[in-house]
Short mmCIF file of C-alpha atoms and ligand atoms in Angstrom, two decimals:
data_model
loop_
_atom_site.label_atom_id
_atom_site.label_comp_id
_atom_site.label_asym_id
_atom_site.label_seq_id
_atom_site.Cartn_x
_atom_site.Cartn_y
_atom_site.Cartn_z
CA MET S 1 -68.83 140.38 -59.05
CA ILE S 2 -67.00 143.17 -60.21
CA GLU S 3 -68.75 145.62 -57.64
CA ARG S 4 -69.69 145.04 -53.85
CA THR S 5 -72.04 147.36 -51.61
CA VAL S 6 -70.16 147.11 -48.31
CA ARG S 7 -71.33 148.29 -44.83
CA VAL S 8 -68.85 149.31 -42.51
CA THR S 9 -68.04 151.07 -39.75
CA VAL S 10 -65.26 153.75 -39.93
CA ASN S 11 -63.98 155.41 -36.84
CA GLY S 12 -67.44 154.74 -35.32
CA ARG S 13 -69.43 156.09 -38.05
CA ARG S 14 -71.47 153.49 -40.44
CA VAL S 15 -71.00 153.98 -43.99
CA GLU S 16 -72.62 152.04 -47.24
CA LYS S 17 -70.80 152.23 -50.33
CA THR S 18 -70.66 150.21 -53.65
CA VAL S 19 -67.21 149.86 -54.38
CA GLU S 20 -65.05 148.17 -57.41
CA VAL S 21 -64.04 144.98 -55.96
CA ARG S 22 -60.14 145.38 -56.99
CA LYS S 23 -60.25 148.83 -54.79
CA THR S 24 -57.90 148.36 -51.87
CA LEU S 25 -58.98 149.28 -48.35
CA ALA S 26 -56.35 152.18 -48.39
CA ASP S 27 -57.75 153.54 -51.60
CA PHE S 28 -61.22 153.32 -50.32
CA LEU S 29 -60.34 155.14 -47.14
CA ARG S 30 -58.79 158.11 -49.25
CA ASP S 31 -60.73 158.34 -52.12
CA ASP S 32 -64.21 157.31 -51.29
CA LEU S 33 -64.53 158.59 -47.75
CA ASP S 34 -61.80 161.41 -47.95
CA LEU S 35 -59.95 160.12 -44.83
CA THR S 36 -56.39 161.08 -46.51
CA GLY S 37 -54.51 160.41 -43.13
CA THR S 38 -53.84 156.62 -44.33
CA HIS S 39 -50.75 157.10 -46.56
CA LEU S 40 -49.41 154.83 -49.19
CA GLY S 41 -45.68 154.29 -49.43
CA CYS S 42 -44.97 151.12 -51.18
CA GLU S 43 -48.44 149.30 -51.81
CA HIS S 44 -46.75 146.08 -51.29
CA GLY S 45 -46.95 145.55 -47.47
CA VAL S 46 -43.39 146.67 -46.69
CA CYS S 47 -43.42 150.19 -45.21
CA GLY S 48 -46.37 150.11 -42.95
CA ALA S 49 -47.59 153.82 -43.96
CA CYS S 50 -50.93 152.38 -44.54
CA THR S 51 -51.32 150.52 -41.14
CA VAL S 52 -55.03 150.63 -39.95
CA ILE S 53 -56.63 148.61 -37.19
CA VAL S 54 -59.49 146.25 -38.77
CA ASP S 55 -61.37 144.27 -35.88
CA GLY S 56 -58.86 145.32 -33.35
CA ALA S 57 -55.76 144.01 -35.01
CA ALA S 58 -53.06 146.37 -37.07
CA VAL S 59 -53.38 145.32 -40.57
CA ARG S 60 -51.97 146.71 -44.03
CA SER S 61 -54.67 148.52 -45.74
CA CYS S 62 -52.79 148.12 -49.06
CA LEU S 63 -52.74 144.44 -48.71
CA LEU S 64 -56.91 144.15 -48.44
CA PHE S 65 -59.95 145.08 -50.63
CA ALA S 66 -62.75 147.28 -49.72
CA ALA S 67 -65.05 144.62 -50.82
CA GLN S 68 -63.67 142.41 -48.08
CA MET S 69 -64.89 144.81 -45.22
CA ASP S 70 -68.64 144.29 -45.47
CA GLY S 71 -69.56 144.08 -41.58
CA HIS S 72 -65.88 144.77 -40.22
CA GLU S 73 -64.95 147.84 -37.72
CA ILE S 74 -62.09 149.97 -39.15
CA GLU S 75 -60.07 152.58 -37.30
CA THR S 76 -57.81 155.09 -39.01
CA VAL S 77 -55.52 157.97 -37.71
CA GLU S 78 -58.47 160.45 -37.88
CA GLY S 79 -60.24 158.43 -35.00
CA LEU S 80 -57.60 159.20 -32.59
CA ALA S 81 -58.16 162.68 -31.92
CA ASN S 82 -61.13 164.43 -30.10
CA GLY S 83 -61.61 167.35 -32.20
CA GLU S 84 -58.65 169.61 -31.59
CA THR S 85 -57.34 167.59 -28.63
CA LEU S 86 -54.72 165.20 -29.55
CA ASP S 87 -54.60 161.59 -28.01
CA PRO S 88 -51.88 160.77 -25.49
CA LEU S 89 -49.88 159.23 -28.03
CA GLN S 90 -50.19 161.91 -30.69
CA GLU S 91 -49.21 164.20 -27.93
CA ALA S 92 -46.13 162.24 -26.93
CA PHE S 93 -45.01 162.20 -30.67
CA ARG S 94 -45.42 166.04 -30.79
CA GLU S 95 -43.55 166.50 -27.50
CA HIS S 96 -40.95 164.26 -28.27
CA HIS S 97 -40.21 165.02 -31.87
CA GLY S 98 -41.57 161.51 -32.78
CA LEU S 99 -41.99 162.95 -36.56
CA GLN S 100 -40.33 165.10 -39.09
CA CYS S 101 -42.13 164.98 -42.42
CA GLY S 102 -44.93 163.09 -41.03
CA PHE S 103 -45.57 160.59 -43.94
CA CYS S 104 -45.05 157.40 -41.81
CA THR S 105 -46.66 158.87 -38.74
CA PRO S 106 -50.37 157.65 -39.31
CA GLY S 107 -48.77 154.15 -39.61
CA PHE S 108 -46.69 154.30 -36.72
CA LEU S 109 -49.61 155.84 -34.54
CA MET S 110 -52.11 153.04 -35.51
CA THR S 111 -49.58 150.18 -34.82
CA LEU S 112 -48.57 151.53 -31.38
CA THR S 113 -52.29 152.28 -30.53
CA CYS S 114 -52.76 148.53 -30.90
CA LEU S 115 -49.76 147.88 -28.96
CA LEU S 116 -50.65 150.00 -26.02
CA ARG S 117 -54.06 148.55 -26.00
CA GLU S 118 -52.90 144.85 -25.95
CA CYS S 119 -49.85 145.35 -23.70
CA PRO S 120 -50.29 148.88 -21.65
CA ASN S 121 -46.76 148.68 -20.28
CA PRO S 122 -44.25 147.50 -23.16
CA SER S 123 -40.54 147.54 -22.66
CA ASP S 124 -38.15 149.22 -24.80
CA ALA S 125 -37.58 146.14 -26.71
CA GLN S 126 -41.53 145.19 -27.13
CA VAL S 127 -42.00 148.80 -28.67
CA ARG S 128 -39.07 148.16 -31.03
CA GLU S 129 -40.46 144.86 -32.00
CA ALA S 130 -43.95 146.22 -32.66
CA ILE S 131 -42.74 149.03 -34.81
CA SER S 132 -40.26 146.80 -36.86
CA GLY S 133 -42.87 146.68 -39.74
CA ASN S 134 -42.84 150.49 -40.00
CA LEU S 135 -40.49 152.53 -42.06
CA CYS S 136 -39.34 155.96 -41.26
CA ARG S 137 -37.20 157.54 -43.68
CA CYS S 138 -36.28 160.84 -41.69
CA THR S 139 -36.65 160.83 -37.95
CA GLY S 140 -34.96 157.84 -36.72
CA TYR S 141 -36.85 155.49 -34.20
CA ARG S 142 -35.27 156.47 -30.80
CA ASN S 143 -37.55 159.49 -30.46
CA ILE S 144 -40.56 157.42 -31.83
CA VAL S 145 -39.94 154.96 -29.26
CA THR S 146 -39.45 157.39 -26.59
CA ALA S 147 -42.89 158.83 -27.30
CA ALA S 148 -44.47 155.33 -27.38
CA LEU S 149 -42.95 154.60 -23.82
CA THR S 150 -44.04 158.31 -22.56
CA ALA S 151 -47.62 157.75 -24.04
CA ALA S 152 -47.73 154.37 -22.25
CA ARG S 153 -46.67 155.95 -18.94
CA SER S 154 -49.08 158.85 -19.23
CA ARG S 155 -52.05 156.43 -19.68
CA ALA S 156 -51.11 154.65 -16.86
CA ALA S 157 -50.90 157.75 -14.57
CA SER S 158 -54.32 159.04 -15.90
CA ALA S 159 -55.74 155.61 -15.26
CA ARG S 160 -54.89 155.63 -11.61
CA PRO S 161 -57.69 157.15 -9.25
CA MET Q 1 -49.74 149.87 -58.70
CA LYS Q 2 -53.36 148.85 -58.47
CA PRO Q 3 -54.44 145.08 -59.24
CA PRO Q 4 -55.93 144.50 -62.68
CA ARG Q 5 -59.53 143.55 -63.05
CA PHE Q 6 -60.97 140.29 -61.87
CA ASP Q 7 -64.22 138.59 -60.84
CA TYR Q 8 -64.55 138.65 -57.04
CA LEU Q 9 -66.12 135.33 -55.77
CA ILE Q 10 -67.05 134.98 -51.98
CA PRO Q 11 -67.96 131.05 -51.33
CA ARG Q 12 -69.68 130.20 -47.64
CA SER Q 13 -68.66 126.70 -47.60
CA LEU Q 14 -65.89 124.44 -48.86
CA ASP Q 15 -68.14 122.52 -51.25
CA GLU Q 16 -68.60 125.97 -52.99
CA ALA Q 17 -65.28 126.89 -52.81
CA LEU Q 18 -64.21 123.37 -54.38
CA GLY Q 19 -67.09 123.69 -56.98
CA VAL Q 20 -65.64 126.96 -58.56
CA LEU Q 21 -62.14 125.58 -58.62
CA ALA Q 22 -63.22 122.61 -60.52
CA GLN Q 23 -64.82 124.85 -63.09
CA HIS Q 24 -62.32 127.70 -63.21
CA GLY Q 25 -59.16 126.39 -61.49
CA GLU Q 26 -56.63 127.35 -64.30
CA ASP Q 27 -58.04 130.87 -64.39
CA ALA Q 28 -58.52 131.41 -60.48
CA LYS Q 29 -56.77 132.40 -57.68
CA VAL Q 30 -57.74 131.75 -54.21
CA LEU Q 31 -57.35 134.63 -51.70
CA ALA Q 32 -56.28 133.64 -48.32
CA GLY Q 33 -54.47 136.50 -46.00
CA GLY Q 34 -53.66 138.33 -49.34
CA GLN Q 35 -50.20 139.20 -47.71
CA SER Q 36 -48.26 137.42 -50.83
CA LEU Q 37 -50.95 137.53 -53.22
CA VAL Q 38 -52.02 141.02 -53.14
CA PRO Q 39 -48.39 142.60 -53.64
CA LEU Q 40 -48.15 140.35 -56.68
CA LEU Q 41 -51.65 141.38 -57.64
CA ASN Q 42 -50.74 145.19 -57.10
CA PHE Q 43 -47.69 144.61 -59.15
CA ARG Q 44 -49.73 142.96 -61.91
CA LEU Q 45 -47.27 139.76 -61.80
CA VAL Q 46 -50.42 137.97 -61.65
CA ARG Q 47 -53.81 138.46 -63.37
CA PRO Q 48 -56.48 135.80 -62.58
CA ALA Q 49 -59.84 136.02 -64.04
CA HIS Q 50 -61.47 134.84 -60.72
CA LEU Q 51 -60.11 135.75 -57.50
CA LEU Q 52 -61.80 133.45 -54.76
CA ASP Q 53 -61.97 134.84 -51.37
CA LEU Q 54 -61.62 132.18 -48.80
CA ASN Q 55 -62.06 134.37 -45.69
CA ASP Q 56 -65.90 133.63 -45.29
CA VAL Q 57 -65.81 130.04 -46.02
CA ALA Q 58 -66.78 128.16 -42.48
CA GLY Q 59 -64.89 125.56 -40.92
CA LEU Q 60 -61.50 126.48 -42.50
CA ALA Q 61 -59.63 128.04 -39.41
CA GLY Q 62 -58.93 126.38 -35.96
CA ILE Q 63 -56.50 124.36 -34.01
CA ARG Q 64 -56.92 120.99 -32.64
CA VAL Q 65 -55.45 118.11 -31.07
CA ASP Q 66 -56.23 114.19 -31.93
CA ASP Q 67 -54.45 110.90 -31.94
CA GLY Q 68 -51.00 112.36 -31.26
CA HIS Q 69 -51.43 115.15 -34.03
CA LEU Q 70 -51.59 118.97 -33.78
CA THR Q 71 -54.15 119.97 -36.78
CA ILE Q 72 -54.42 123.42 -38.05
CA GLY Q 73 -56.89 124.52 -40.68
CA ALA Q 74 -55.58 126.42 -43.69
CA MET Q 75 -57.13 129.75 -42.78
CA THR Q 76 -55.96 129.91 -39.44
CA ARG Q 77 -54.16 133.25 -39.03
CA GLN Q 78 -50.53 133.11 -38.41
CA ARG Q 79 -50.83 135.46 -35.51
CA ALA Q 80 -53.43 132.97 -33.87
CA VAL Q 81 -51.11 130.15 -33.94
CA GLU Q 82 -48.30 132.41 -32.52
CA THR Q 83 -50.44 133.23 -29.41
CA SER Q 84 -51.99 129.56 -29.01
CA ALA Q 85 -51.21 128.11 -25.63
CA LEU Q 86 -52.17 124.68 -27.39
CA VAL Q 87 -49.41 125.25 -30.03
CA ARG Q 88 -46.71 126.57 -27.25
CA GLU Q 89 -47.45 123.16 -25.24
CA ARG Q 90 -48.03 120.66 -28.18
CA CYS Q 91 -45.67 121.95 -30.72
CA PRO Q 92 -42.88 124.34 -29.45
CA LEU Q 93 -41.12 124.45 -32.73
CA LEU Q 94 -44.04 125.94 -34.25
CA ALA Q 95 -44.24 128.34 -31.60
CA GLU Q 96 -40.84 129.45 -31.75
CA ALA Q 97 -40.87 130.06 -35.47
CA MET Q 98 -44.03 131.99 -35.42
CA PRO Q 99 -42.92 135.46 -34.23
CA GLN Q 100 -40.06 135.02 -36.93
CA ILE Q 101 -42.63 135.43 -39.81
CA GLY Q 102 -42.61 139.10 -40.93
CA HIS Q 103 -44.15 141.48 -38.60
CA VAL Q 104 -47.39 141.61 -36.52
CA GLN Q 105 -49.10 143.35 -39.05
CA ILE Q 106 -48.48 140.63 -41.59
CA ARG Q 107 -49.26 137.79 -39.07
CA ASN Q 108 -52.64 139.49 -38.34
CA ARG Q 109 -53.80 138.80 -41.63
CA GLY Q 110 -51.51 136.20 -43.16
CA THR Q 111 -52.68 132.44 -42.72
CA ILE Q 112 -50.87 129.14 -42.30
CA GLY Q 113 -52.29 127.44 -45.41
CA GLY Q 114 -51.27 130.74 -47.40
CA SER Q 115 -47.72 130.42 -46.35
CA LEU Q 116 -47.67 126.73 -47.24
CA ALA Q 117 -49.32 127.29 -50.67
CA HIS Q 118 -47.11 130.17 -51.61
CA ALA Q 119 -43.93 127.97 -50.77
CA ASP Q 120 -41.41 130.55 -50.48
CA PRO Q 121 -38.00 128.47 -49.86
CA ALA Q 122 -37.00 131.51 -47.33
CA ALA Q 123 -40.44 130.80 -45.43
CA GLU Q 124 -40.39 129.53 -42.05
CA LEU Q 125 -43.57 127.17 -41.97
CA PRO Q 126 -42.63 124.87 -45.03
CA ALA Q 127 -39.35 124.14 -42.92
CA VAL Q 128 -41.06 123.53 -39.63
CA VAL Q 129 -43.24 121.16 -41.29
CA ALA Q 130 -40.62 119.43 -43.25
CA ALA Q 131 -38.64 119.09 -40.02
CA LEU Q 132 -41.59 117.70 -38.25
CA ASP Q 133 -42.35 115.21 -40.92
CA GLY Q 134 -45.86 116.83 -41.13
CA GLU Q 135 -48.66 116.11 -43.52
CA LEU Q 136 -50.54 118.56 -45.91
CA VAL Q 137 -54.10 117.81 -46.55
CA LEU Q 138 -55.55 118.70 -49.97
CA ARG Q 139 -59.14 118.67 -51.17
CA SER Q 140 -60.85 118.80 -54.43
CA ALA Q 141 -64.24 117.95 -55.77
CA ARG Q 142 -62.61 114.81 -56.89
CA GLY Q 143 -61.71 113.77 -53.15
CA GLU Q 144 -58.78 114.19 -50.54
CA ARG Q 145 -55.02 113.52 -50.85
CA VAL Q 146 -52.43 113.79 -48.05
CA LEU Q 147 -49.03 114.41 -48.89
CA THR Q 148 -45.62 114.53 -47.09
CA PRO Q 149 -43.64 117.38 -47.25
CA ASP Q 150 -40.90 115.91 -49.81
CA ARG Q 151 -43.84 115.24 -52.26
CA TYR Q 152 -45.84 118.42 -51.70
CA PHE Q 153 -43.03 121.32 -51.96
CA VAL Q 154 -41.88 120.71 -55.67
CA ALA Q 155 -39.84 123.75 -56.68
CA TYR Q 156 -39.55 127.44 -56.16
CA LEU Q 157 -42.88 128.79 -55.25
CA THR Q 158 -44.41 125.49 -56.42
CA THR Q 159 -46.32 122.77 -54.78
CA ALA Q 160 -47.80 119.74 -55.81
CA ALA Q 161 -51.51 120.85 -55.28
CA GLU Q 162 -53.33 120.75 -58.71
CA PRO Q 163 -55.17 123.91 -59.86
CA ASP Q 164 -58.67 122.54 -58.75
CA GLU Q 165 -57.05 121.53 -55.15
CA LEU Q 166 -57.28 123.61 -51.91
CA LEU Q 167 -54.91 123.11 -49.01
CA VAL Q 168 -57.45 122.54 -46.23
CA GLU Q 169 -55.24 121.65 -43.10
CA VAL Q 170 -51.73 120.60 -41.94
CA ARG Q 171 -50.82 118.24 -39.41
CA VAL Q 172 -47.83 117.85 -37.32
CA PRO Q 173 -46.92 115.17 -34.48
CA VAL Q 174 -47.55 116.39 -31.07
CA THR Q 175 -43.78 116.80 -29.78
CA PRO Q 176 -42.84 113.76 -27.82
CA PRO Q 177 -41.33 113.99 -24.16
CA ARG Q 178 -37.73 114.56 -23.53
CA THR Q 179 -37.44 116.41 -26.92
CA GLY Q 180 -35.83 119.95 -27.24
CA VAL Q 181 -36.51 122.10 -30.27
CA ALA Q 182 -35.12 125.47 -31.98
CA PHE Q 183 -35.62 127.71 -34.79
CA LEU Q 184 -32.81 129.90 -35.51
CA GLU Q 185 -32.80 132.56 -38.50
CA VAL Q 186 -30.37 135.20 -39.89
CA SER Q 187 -31.86 138.08 -41.54
CA ARG Q 188 -30.84 141.43 -42.72
CA ARG Q 189 -33.25 143.36 -40.97
CA HIS Q 190 -35.72 142.40 -38.27
CA GLY Q 191 -38.87 141.09 -39.96
CA ASP Q 192 -37.60 140.43 -43.49
CA PHE Q 193 -37.66 137.04 -45.08
CA ALA Q 194 -34.58 135.25 -43.41
CA LEU Q 195 -31.28 134.50 -45.61
CA VAL Q 196 -31.05 131.17 -43.80
CA GLY Q 197 -33.27 129.54 -41.14
CA VAL Q 198 -32.70 126.47 -39.16
CA ALA Q 199 -35.65 124.04 -37.67
CA ALA Q 200 -34.19 121.50 -35.57
CA THR Q 201 -35.09 119.04 -32.69
CA VAL Q 202 -33.39 116.55 -30.64
CA THR Q 203 -34.76 113.77 -28.52
CA VAL Q 204 -32.58 112.47 -25.69
CA ASP Q 205 -33.18 109.23 -23.51
CA GLU Q 206 -33.01 108.81 -19.48
CA ALA Q 207 -29.29 108.59 -19.75
CA GLY Q 208 -28.94 111.74 -22.12
CA VAL Q 209 -28.06 109.86 -25.24
CA CYS Q 210 -29.53 111.17 -28.39
CA THR Q 211 -32.12 108.93 -29.86
CA ALA Q 212 -33.74 111.16 -32.64
CA GLY Q 213 -33.24 114.42 -34.30
CA ALA Q 214 -34.25 116.54 -37.03
CA LEU Q 215 -33.11 119.41 -39.12
CA ALA Q 216 -34.68 121.67 -42.03
CA LEU Q 217 -33.25 124.79 -43.78
CA THR Q 218 -34.70 127.66 -45.27
CA GLY Q 219 -32.99 129.61 -48.04
CA VAL Q 220 -30.30 126.87 -49.19
CA GLY Q 221 -32.45 125.41 -52.17
CA PRO Q 222 -35.75 125.83 -54.15
CA THR Q 223 -37.69 124.06 -51.38
CA PRO Q 224 -37.17 123.28 -47.53
CA VAL Q 225 -33.77 121.24 -47.18
CA VAL Q 226 -34.13 118.24 -44.82
CA ALA Q 227 -30.98 117.13 -43.60
CA ARG Q 228 -31.95 113.58 -42.70
CA ASP Q 229 -28.54 111.93 -43.24
CA ALA Q 230 -26.47 114.51 -41.45
CA VAL Q 231 -28.44 114.16 -38.44
CA ARG Q 232 -28.66 110.13 -38.46
CA THR Q 233 -25.23 110.42 -37.05
CA LEU Q 234 -26.45 112.07 -33.90
CA VAL Q 235 -28.28 109.01 -32.85
CA GLY Q 236 -26.77 106.84 -30.33
CA ALA Q 237 -24.04 109.47 -29.37
CA ARG Q 238 -23.97 111.85 -26.52
CA PRO Q 239 -24.95 115.45 -27.44
CA THR Q 240 -21.66 117.50 -27.50
CA PRO Q 241 -20.99 120.57 -29.55
CA ALA Q 242 -18.15 118.64 -31.59
CA ALA Q 243 -21.17 116.28 -32.62
CA PHE Q 244 -23.31 119.32 -33.64
CA GLU Q 245 -20.40 121.02 -35.54
CA GLU Q 246 -19.89 117.63 -37.26
CA VAL Q 247 -23.71 117.64 -38.34
CA GLY Q 248 -23.07 121.32 -39.42
CA ARG Q 249 -20.43 120.03 -41.73
CA ARG Q 250 -22.27 117.29 -43.25
CA VAL Q 251 -25.39 119.57 -44.01
CA VAL Q 252 -23.31 121.95 -46.02
CA ALA Q 253 -21.24 119.08 -47.69
CA GLY Q 254 -24.27 118.54 -50.07
CA LEU Q 255 -25.55 122.26 -50.45
CA ARG Q 256 -25.12 124.41 -53.21
CA PRO Q 257 -27.16 127.61 -52.37
CA ASP Q 258 -27.79 130.13 -54.81
CA GLY Q 259 -26.08 133.80 -54.18
CA ASP Q 260 -27.99 136.84 -54.77
CA LEU Q 261 -27.91 140.45 -53.77
CA HIS Q 262 -28.61 139.88 -50.11
CA ALA Q 263 -25.91 137.03 -49.45
CA SER Q 264 -23.41 135.19 -51.62
CA SER Q 265 -23.72 131.38 -51.93
CA GLU Q 266 -20.45 130.89 -49.48
CA TYR Q 267 -22.05 133.11 -47.09
CA ARG Q 268 -25.38 131.16 -47.14
CA ALA Q 269 -23.52 127.72 -46.76
CA GLN Q 270 -21.48 129.67 -43.93
CA LEU Q 271 -24.98 130.15 -42.14
CA ALA Q 272 -26.33 127.10 -42.80
CA ARG Q 273 -23.38 125.22 -40.94
CA VAL Q 274 -23.27 127.66 -38.01
CA LEU Q 275 -26.75 127.90 -37.59
CA SER Q 276 -27.31 124.07 -37.67
CA ALA Q 277 -24.95 123.32 -35.06
CA ARG Q 278 -26.27 126.13 -32.86
CA ALA Q 279 -29.94 124.98 -33.24
CA LEU Q 280 -28.98 121.63 -32.49
CA ALA Q 281 -27.18 122.58 -29.50
CA ARG Q 282 -30.01 124.85 -28.21
CA ALA Q 283 -32.47 121.69 -28.94
CA ALA Q 284 -30.30 119.50 -27.08
CA GLU Q 285 -29.97 121.80 -23.86
CA ARG Q 286 -33.79 122.08 -23.92
CA ALA Q 287 -34.18 118.23 -24.21
CA ALA Q 288 -31.78 117.63 -21.39
CA ALA Q 289 -33.72 120.36 -19.54
CA GLY Q 290 -37.06 118.57 -20.24
CA ALA Q 291 -35.51 115.07 -19.21
CA GLU Q 292 -34.51 116.70 -15.80
CA ARG Q 293 -38.10 118.11 -15.16
CA ALA Q 294 -39.61 115.03 -16.22
CA LYS Q 295 -37.18 113.25 -13.60
CA SER Q 296 -37.99 115.33 -10.54
CA ASP Q 297 -41.55 115.38 -11.35
CA ARG Q 298 -41.64 111.56 -10.87
CA ARG Q 299 -39.71 111.66 -7.75
C1 FAD U 1 -43.66 142.86 -45.37
C2 FAD U 1 -43.69 141.43 -45.38
C3 FAD U 1 -42.73 140.38 -44.87
C4 FAD U 1 -43.04 139.11 -44.81
N1 FAD U 1 -42.25 138.34 -44.18
C5 FAD U 1 -42.32 137.09 -44.15
C6 FAD U 1 -41.59 136.20 -43.41
O1 FAD U 1 -40.50 136.68 -42.72
N2 FAD U 1 -41.51 134.92 -43.44
C7 FAD U 1 -42.86 134.26 -44.24
O2 FAD U 1 -42.67 132.79 -44.34
N3 FAD U 1 -43.53 135.10 -45.07
C8 FAD U 1 -43.32 136.36 -44.74
N4 FAD U 1 -44.32 137.21 -45.19
C9 FAD U 1 -45.43 136.38 -46.15
C10 FAD U 1 -46.67 136.16 -45.27
O3 FAD U 1 -46.40 135.23 -44.46
C11 FAD U 1 -47.80 135.62 -46.26
O4 FAD U 1 -48.69 135.74 -45.24
C12 FAD U 1 -47.64 134.19 -46.57
O5 FAD U 1 -46.63 134.05 -47.46
C13 FAD U 1 -48.89 134.13 -47.43
O6 FAD U 1 -50.16 133.81 -46.77
P1 FAD U 1 -51.36 134.49 -47.01
O7 FAD U 1 -52.60 133.85 -46.22
O8 FAD U 1 -51.21 135.76 -46.71
O9 FAD U 1 -51.73 133.66 -48.46
P2 FAD U 1 -51.95 134.81 -49.73
O10 FAD U 1 -51.44 135.83 -50.01
O11 FAD U 1 -53.68 134.92 -49.73
O12 FAD U 1 -51.83 133.82 -50.76
C14 FAD U 1 -50.44 133.46 -51.20
C15 FAD U 1 -50.69 132.14 -52.11
O13 FAD U 1 -51.20 130.88 -51.61
C16 FAD U 1 -52.38 130.73 -52.31
N5 FAD U 1 -53.22 129.83 -51.55
C17 FAD U 1 -53.54 130.37 -50.04
N6 FAD U 1 -54.19 129.83 -49.27
C18 FAD U 1 -54.62 128.46 -50.29
C19 FAD U 1 -55.18 127.46 -49.85
N7 FAD U 1 -55.55 127.36 -48.73
N8 FAD U 1 -54.84 126.36 -50.56
C20 FAD U 1 -54.28 126.65 -51.96
N9 FAD U 1 -53.81 127.70 -52.26
C21 FAD U 1 -53.89 128.69 -51.50
C22 FAD U 1 -52.91 131.82 -53.07
O14 FAD U 1 -53.67 131.48 -54.27
C23 FAD U 1 -51.73 132.44 -53.37
O15 FAD U 1 -51.08 131.88 -54.67
C24 FAD U 1 -43.96 138.62 -45.36
C25 FAD U 1 -44.98 139.43 -46.33
C26 FAD U 1 -45.06 140.66 -46.12
C27 FAD U 1 -45.71 141.52 -47.06
S1 FES U 2 -48.34 151.12 -48.39
FE1 FES U 2 -48.89 149.49 -47.57
S2 FES U 2 -47.23 148.63 -46.30
FE2 FES U 2 -46.61 150.30 -47.66
S1 FES U 3 -41.29 161.35 -40.54
FE1 FES U 3 -40.78 161.27 -42.35
S2 FES U 3 -41.00 159.31 -43.02
FE2 FES U 3 -41.21 159.23 -40.93
#
């Protein structure tokens, strides 16, 4: 086949689309669904800018085909904020200057969202290990790590009764 | 860049997949995790007429132990092996190597079979399977073949698998008692393919004398390099730093690694020597600790 109709859930919304089979998941999100928050830096798996969450796991959307996603659940950076209200991780990035140009930010946010779900109270080393597959050309990683640790603490605080 | 056009096929069973390969083997590529293949497609370095996606083939993923072997299905995700308690318990060398492969986003998708089929000489898994004298199980419509690593890994990015064959599983012996293991590597940045990596095992007897050992290296030849002769000198000896350094010297005596932009030939040889000695020392320490635990358990 050279085209396939896929039914996917994207940020909780169900969509059905017919896609050319060589279209990557990243291009599908950006071009077909207008979700341009997922960025493409290298298109060969190295930079992490295109990181999204598929069935709960952080993956490179430049290395998957949309045609493979039938029946799967995808989360992108657009799914984090609730209207105008940023989620705690996004809020912490803003508070701690975890971004400058912002190109890499969606990838960092999705990688760290996954980390914080699996490991709600990570150490500095665990955060650094988790983001080792995401490259940032302007901010330096210190502020990003601080933002992630702060978000973890604020989540822990808000979870307490 | 974007991938060239291809015909996309989604077999649901192994027989169906093997049938397609029997017909189109030469013009087809199988897609596992896509973490090596999709970059090659995006760069248009490969242009298969047919892309055969293994992700929906039933029965190709899973980890089990039977008759003293740990068997891992080709489509088992690297991350699943990394987090498996069974692997940690029965094959600690594999468990130690897994997190050193790329980054978590890569391992969430990348498979065991894909790495062994891609056969990058810098990759961790081929060296682990070679050090452990594992077996690679290939299947085609013509039947099954089981190959040892020295027959399976042929050259740079090349295995003995024919175009109509699939790697279906890999088997490694369960790690025997009083055996310590270590996987050490040096890379330029965390998560990069390593410059040189070393997989080592050391087994000691009740008196603490070495009875067996194994060593395999990445990044110093076109395939994983198994240093059988160099390690043999350890057998019957007490595990001492001097003995490990001697093995390290013997390992590099026969090596002529290629140099590249990232590391010269001399530097790779130096890494191979130092990492071999260190990996053996760490493995021996763990073997001794394991032997102590076994003794106190008996008491
Ligand atoms: C940024 C980055 C960093 C990485 N770092 C490392 C690293 O440090 N160490 C490391 O080892 N790897 C690394 N990798 C590669 C990664 O481990 C790949 O997952 C692996 O090499 C290929 O496995 P895959 O399942 O993704 O296979 P694919 O990419 O789908 O396939 C790879 C090749 O194997 C063939 N193939 C796949 N499965 C089979 C099968 N069952 N039978 C026959 N042929 C098959 C395919 O046709 C293709 O030619 C990295 C990748 C990236 C993108
Ligand atoms: S664009 Fe996908 S990793 Fe760089
Ligand atoms: S903020 Fe510019 S690349 Fe990270």
